[in-house]
């Protein structure tokens, strides 16, 4: 029996809420293009984030700050065209939502209209509450992001673990509760102590999605290129590599070059 895309049950924000309610962990990954989006979706992750980490892994920038709204929409539309099942969430890029809730709404609407994605994500707590409320009022699902928020890297000055001190931990907990109360559908917790992740996850009703935040989050997310070992230099403690694709790809391409030089490619069967 063949499976048509119309037979596949789509993951929604309600699906992942139900997963938290029954204690089933939620798997999430980033993707930035059509080919990878299709592979990630077919492999069964529930949530695909078109993250602004595209700025680092796709464009080679040092930070996530340079990525534009147009560029995010291009990445997101490519992923959406490939995805049949997962919930697709798109990062609002730096400068498209902070400090101006009308602009935040315009940015979110552009993402939803022009990419066909299902939700947006933005970084921060109380500071961006107005923007969150405005976007939610248009019926656009919002995912929060607390802890290490890479768009604020020049404020933090480092990518080290956040909220180790009591004051920052209390603020993070209050921000998470605010995101829950105003109606966000989930929240990413990045690089915070495991015990704080447990406390947050137990005190909010919405799913928490951890990265470098220990095992107590309701779900986990990694950057696809890190998990696949495409990017060899990035080796944080929280990263588990499931493949060494950098070596595999390098080997395949080097063999291709050698075959051309040695006149082994193409052969008769590969010719017309
Ligand atoms: O941009 C991104 O990839 C992210 C994840 C690390 C959560 O925000």
Tab-separated table of C-alpha atoms and ligand atoms in Angstrom:
chain	number	residue	atom	x	y	z
A	1	UNK	CA	0.000	0.000	0.000
A	2	UNK	CA	1.447	3.375	-0.950
A	3	UNK	CA	1.349	6.251	1.496
A	4	UNK	CA	0.068	9.515	-0.001
A	5	UNK	CA	1.018	12.790	1.655
A	6	UNK	CA	-2.695	13.335	2.359
A	7	UNK	CA	-2.622	10.118	4.479
A	8	UNK	CA	0.084	11.493	6.766
A	9	UNK	CA	-1.181	13.014	9.999
A	10	UNK	CA	0.402	16.437	10.399
A	11	UNK	CA	2.000	17.476	13.655
A	12	UNK	CA	0.411	20.612	15.114
A	13	UNK	CA	1.059	22.737	18.178
A	14	UNK	CA	-1.713	20.688	19.833
A	15	UNK	CA	0.101	17.434	19.028
A	16	UNK	CA	3.241	18.523	20.852
A	17	UNK	CA	1.191	19.813	23.810
A	18	UNK	CA	-0.491	16.400	24.029
A	19	UNK	CA	2.951	14.763	23.909
A	20	UNK	CA	4.035	16.770	26.953
A	21	UNK	CA	0.755	15.950	28.714
A	22	UNK	CA	1.329	12.215	28.312
A	23	UNK	CA	5.082	12.390	29.013
A	24	UNK	CA	6.283	11.558	25.490
A	25	UNK	CA	9.530	13.336	24.545
A	26	UNK	CA	9.474	15.661	21.516
A	27	UNK	CA	12.248	15.423	18.885
A	28	UNK	CA	13.256	18.580	17.038
A	29	UNK	CA	15.998	19.511	14.558
A	30	UNK	CA	16.931	22.452	12.406
A	31	UNK	CA	16.782	22.452	8.600
A	32	UNK	CA	17.408	25.244	6.126
A	33	UNK	CA	16.785	23.806	2.654
A	34	UNK	CA	14.522	21.513	0.634
A	35	UNK	CA	16.786	18.445	0.491
A	36	UNK	CA	17.615	18.362	4.192
A	37	UNK	CA	14.065	19.348	5.191
A	38	UNK	CA	12.722	16.291	3.365
A	39	UNK	CA	15.241	13.927	4.991
A	40	UNK	CA	14.645	15.297	8.490
A	41	UNK	CA	10.872	15.073	8.052
A	42	UNK	CA	10.943	11.538	6.653
A	43	UNK	CA	13.168	10.424	9.561
A	44	UNK	CA	10.350	11.283	11.962
A	45	UNK	CA	11.159	14.448	13.931
A	46	UNK	CA	8.056	16.199	15.185
A	47	UNK	CA	9.286	19.791	14.895
A	48	UNK	CA	11.637	21.361	12.330
A	49	UNK	CA	13.117	24.736	13.183
A	50	UNK	CA	14.279	26.928	10.341
A	51	UNK	CA	16.709	28.558	12.740
A	52	UNK	CA	18.678	31.733	12.289
A	53	UNK	CA	21.675	29.453	12.942
A	54	UNK	CA	21.473	29.371	9.120
A	55	UNK	CA	23.552	32.519	9.442
A	56	UNK	CA	26.421	30.423	10.873
A	57	UNK	CA	26.072	27.056	9.180
A	58	UNK	CA	24.747	28.079	5.770
A	59	UNK	CA	26.188	31.563	5.264
A	60	UNK	CA	29.416	31.366	7.308
A	61	UNK	CA	28.751	34.406	9.493
A	62	UNK	CA	30.235	34.487	12.993
A	63	UNK	CA	26.885	35.347	14.619
A	64	UNK	CA	23.182	35.080	13.821
A	65	UNK	CA	22.786	38.855	13.590
A	66	UNK	CA	23.366	39.498	9.862
A	67	UNK	CA	20.561	37.252	8.573
A	68	UNK	CA	17.674	39.226	7.026
A	69	UNK	CA	13.939	38.562	7.011
A	70	UNK	CA	14.053	37.924	3.244
A	71	UNK	CA	16.803	35.344	3.730
A	72	UNK	CA	14.847	33.585	6.503
A	73	UNK	CA	11.781	33.460	4.262
A	74	UNK	CA	13.849	31.941	1.423
A	75	UNK	CA	15.173	29.194	3.744
A	76	UNK	CA	11.754	28.587	5.305
A	77	UNK	CA	9.862	28.330	2.005
A	78	UNK	CA	12.430	25.782	0.756
A	79	UNK	CA	11.970	23.623	3.876
A	80	UNK	CA	8.165	23.906	3.831
A	81	UNK	CA	8.056	22.611	0.224
A	82	UNK	CA	9.693	19.366	1.414
A	83	UNK	CA	7.883	18.742	4.691
A	84	UNK	CA	4.808	16.503	4.811
A	85	UNK	CA	4.433	15.804	8.525
A	86	UNK	CA	6.499	17.931	10.934
A	87	UNK	CA	5.526	21.266	12.450
A	88	UNK	CA	7.715	23.937	10.796
A	89	UNK	CA	8.775	26.841	13.018
A	90	UNK	CA	10.759	29.819	11.696
A	91	UNK	CA	13.058	32.169	13.610
A	92	UNK	CA	12.241	35.857	13.474
A	93	UNK	CA	15.688	37.284	12.674
A	94	UNK	CA	17.491	39.928	14.699
A	95	UNK	CA	15.980	43.380	14.179
A	96	UNK	CA	12.622	42.150	12.887
A	97	UNK	CA	10.665	42.178	16.177
A	98	UNK	CA	12.556	43.851	19.048
A	99	UNK	CA	11.229	47.161	20.333
A	100	UNK	CA	8.378	47.579	17.863
A	101	UNK	CA	5.377	45.287	18.116
A	102	UNK	CA	3.868	46.500	14.810
A	103	UNK	CA	7.032	45.582	12.973
A	104	UNK	CA	7.061	42.251	14.834
A	105	UNK	CA	3.563	41.504	13.569
A	106	UNK	CA	4.466	42.546	10.002
A	107	UNK	CA	7.554	40.299	10.106
A	108	UNK	CA	5.601	37.321	11.451
A	109	UNK	CA	2.865	37.769	8.848
A	110	UNK	CA	5.433	37.918	6.047
A	111	UNK	CA	6.974	34.650	7.271
A	112	UNK	CA	3.601	32.904	7.479
A	113	UNK	CA	2.319	34.211	4.110
A	114	UNK	CA	5.492	33.903	2.051
A	115	UNK	CA	6.942	30.648	3.422
A	116	UNK	CA	3.849	28.644	4.381
A	117	UNK	CA	5.398	27.787	7.781
A	118	UNK	CA	3.265	27.004	10.822
A	119	UNK	CA	4.733	29.139	13.633
A	120	UNK	CA	7.468	31.641	14.508
A	121	UNK	CA	10.110	31.704	17.237
A	122	UNK	CA	11.654	34.730	18.896
A	123	UNK	CA	14.212	35.286	21.634
A	124	UNK	CA	13.629	36.932	25.013
A	125	UNK	CA	11.135	37.335	27.852
A	126	UNK	CA	9.510	40.414	29.324
A	127	UNK	CA	11.461	42.737	26.969
A	128	UNK	CA	9.585	41.342	23.945
A	129	UNK	CA	6.191	40.690	25.577
A	130	UNK	CA	4.409	43.388	23.526
A	131	UNK	CA	5.688	41.889	20.288
A	132	UNK	CA	4.609	38.404	21.370
A	133	UNK	CA	1.102	39.598	22.286
A	134	UNK	CA	0.719	41.379	18.945
A	135	UNK	CA	1.789	38.322	16.949
A	136	UNK	CA	-0.429	35.990	18.988
A	137	UNK	CA	-3.410	38.313	18.456
A	138	UNK	CA	-3.121	37.633	14.701
A	139	UNK	CA	-3.455	33.894	15.334
A	140	UNK	CA	0.206	33.108	14.687
A	141	UNK	CA	1.622	30.476	17.081
A	142	UNK	CA	4.739	31.686	18.913
A	143	UNK	CA	7.617	29.690	20.388
A	144	UNK	CA	9.788	31.468	22.986
A	145	UNK	CA	13.546	31.125	23.465
A	146	UNK	CA	15.269	31.742	26.827
A	147	UNK	CA	18.703	31.158	28.371
A	148	UNK	CA	21.504	31.607	25.866
A	149	UNK	CA	19.861	33.764	23.216
A	150	UNK	CA	22.423	34.117	20.398
A	151	UNK	CA	20.910	37.339	19.028
A	152	UNK	CA	22.099	39.010	22.277
A	153	UNK	CA	25.659	37.687	22.019
A	154	UNK	CA	27.181	41.170	22.189
A	155	UNK	CA	25.326	41.781	25.470
A	156	UNK	CA	26.501	38.471	27.011
A	157	UNK	CA	29.980	38.599	25.435
A	158	UNK	CA	30.281	34.777	25.478
A	159	UNK	CA	28.404	31.597	24.509
A	160	UNK	CA	28.843	30.086	27.970
A	161	UNK	CA	26.089	28.512	30.141
A	162	UNK	CA	23.439	31.028	31.266
A	163	UNK	CA	21.407	31.406	34.475
A	164	UNK	CA	23.873	29.773	36.868
A	165	UNK	CA	23.314	32.656	39.308
A	166	UNK	CA	20.130	32.795	41.368
A	167	UNK	CA	18.972	36.195	40.063
A	168	UNK	CA	19.222	35.221	36.397
A	169	UNK	CA	17.614	31.839	37.100
A	170	UNK	CA	14.628	33.532	38.828
A	171	UNK	CA	14.191	35.920	35.884
A	172	UNK	CA	14.314	33.017	33.430
A	173	UNK	CA	11.671	31.133	35.402
A	174	UNK	CA	9.432	34.246	35.526
A	175	UNK	CA	9.909	34.792	31.774
A	176	UNK	CA	8.982	31.172	31.039
A	177	UNK	CA	5.847	31.505	33.152
A	178	UNK	CA	4.940	34.723	31.318
A	179	UNK	CA	5.383	33.000	27.918
A	180	UNK	CA	3.105	30.207	29.121
A	181	UNK	CA	0.470	32.619	30.482
A	182	UNK	CA	0.258	34.798	27.359
A	183	UNK	CA	-0.232	31.751	25.120
A	184	UNK	CA	3.091	30.762	23.519
A	185	UNK	CA	2.884	27.133	22.425
A	186	UNK	CA	6.367	26.126	23.622
A	187	UNK	CA	9.743	27.508	24.703
A	188	UNK	CA	13.343	26.686	23.805
A	189	UNK	CA	15.742	26.590	26.771
A	190	UNK	CA	19.324	26.977	25.565
A	191	UNK	CA	22.449	26.205	27.608
A	192	UNK	CA	21.119	26.433	31.147
A	193	UNK	CA	21.743	24.139	34.140
A	194	UNK	CA	19.864	20.865	34.087
A	195	UNK	CA	18.210	21.512	37.486
A	196	UNK	CA	16.770	24.810	36.227
A	197	UNK	CA	15.403	23.071	33.117
A	198	UNK	CA	13.634	20.619	35.390
A	199	UNK	CA	12.171	23.423	37.504
A	200	UNK	CA	10.958	25.362	34.449
A	201	UNK	CA	9.535	22.275	32.735
A	202	UNK	CA	7.588	21.331	35.853
A	203	UNK	CA	6.252	24.837	36.431
A	204	UNK	CA	4.952	25.655	32.929
A	205	UNK	CA	2.154	23.860	31.098
A	206	UNK	CA	3.688	24.276	27.615
A	207	UNK	CA	6.451	22.003	26.242
A	208	UNK	CA	10.058	23.041	26.913
A	209	UNK	CA	12.587	22.176	24.194
A	210	UNK	CA	16.183	21.970	25.411
A	211	UNK	CA	19.553	22.458	23.745
A	212	UNK	CA	22.470	22.072	26.117
A	213	UNK	CA	19.874	22.128	28.891
A	214	UNK	CA	20.013	18.510	30.106
A	215	UNK	CA	17.528	15.649	30.005
A	216	UNK	CA	14.595	17.201	31.863
A	217	UNK	CA	13.191	19.289	28.995
A	218	UNK	CA	10.039	17.963	27.324
A	219	UNK	CA	11.921	17.763	24.020
A	220	UNK	CA	15.392	18.207	22.530
A	221	UNK	CA	16.734	20.150	19.578
A	222	UNK	CA	20.149	20.220	17.870
A	223	UNK	CA	21.511	21.995	14.832
A	224	UNK	CA	21.365	19.441	11.993
A	225	UNK	CA	24.885	20.121	10.696
A	226	UNK	CA	26.322	19.581	14.197
A	227	UNK	CA	24.476	16.277	14.715
A	228	UNK	CA	25.624	15.014	11.294
A	229	UNK	CA	29.259	15.998	11.887
A	230	UNK	CA	29.340	18.262	8.831
A	231	UNK	CA	30.806	21.011	10.953
A	232	UNK	CA	33.965	19.511	12.545
A	233	UNK	CA	35.171	22.470	14.589
A	234	UNK	CA	32.096	22.928	16.834
A	235	UNK	CA	32.466	20.546	19.801
A	236	UNK	CA	30.429	21.748	22.793
A	237	UNK	CA	29.874	19.275	25.632
A	238	UNK	CA	26.126	19.051	24.946
A	239	UNK	CA	26.552	17.925	21.322
A	240	UNK	CA	26.217	14.252	20.428
A	241	UNK	CA	27.411	13.543	16.870
A	242	UNK	CA	25.415	10.800	15.146
A	243	UNK	CA	27.557	10.723	11.980
A	244	UNK	CA	30.834	12.002	10.567
A	245	UNK	CA	29.492	13.334	7.298
A	246	UNK	CA	32.367	15.762	6.863
A	247	UNK	CA	34.732	12.780	6.411
A	248	UNK	CA	32.233	10.874	4.267
A	249	UNK	CA	31.634	13.861	1.974
A	250	UNK	CA	35.315	14.764	1.769
A	251	UNK	CA	36.175	11.157	0.846
A	252	UNK	CA	33.495	10.961	-1.855
A	253	UNK	CA	34.497	14.251	-3.455
A	254	UNK	CA	38.223	13.431	-3.323
A	255	UNK	CA	37.466	10.091	-5.047
A	256	UNK	CA	35.467	11.921	-7.742
A	257	UNK	CA	38.416	14.240	-8.392
A	258	UNK	CA	40.806	11.261	-8.540
A	259	UNK	CA	38.508	9.381	-10.960
A	260	UNK	CA	38.389	12.356	-13.339
A	261	UNK	CA	42.155	12.784	-13.235
A	262	UNK	CA	42.659	9.016	-13.767
A	263	UNK	CA	40.112	8.980	-16.630
A	264	UNK	CA	37.998	6.438	-14.663
A	265	UNK	CA	34.915	8.668	-14.751
A	266	UNK	CA	32.793	8.592	-16.808
A	267	UNK	CA	33.097	5.046	-18.224
A	268	UNK	CA	31.294	3.541	-21.235
A	269	UNK	CA	28.162	2.623	-19.231
A	270	UNK	CA	27.901	6.183	-17.979
A	271	UNK	CA	28.064	7.568	-21.520
A	272	UNK	CA	25.478	7.853	-24.376
B	1	LIG	O1	18.744	29.065	15.373
B	1	LIG	C1	18.738	27.951	15.925
B	1	LIG	O2	19.198	26.947	15.363
B	1	LIG	C2	18.168	27.850	17.262
B	1	LIG	C3	18.315	26.548	17.982
B	1	LIG	C4	19.707	26.390	18.453
B	1	LIG	C5	17.352	26.402	19.086
B	1	LIG	O3	17.629	28.794	17.761
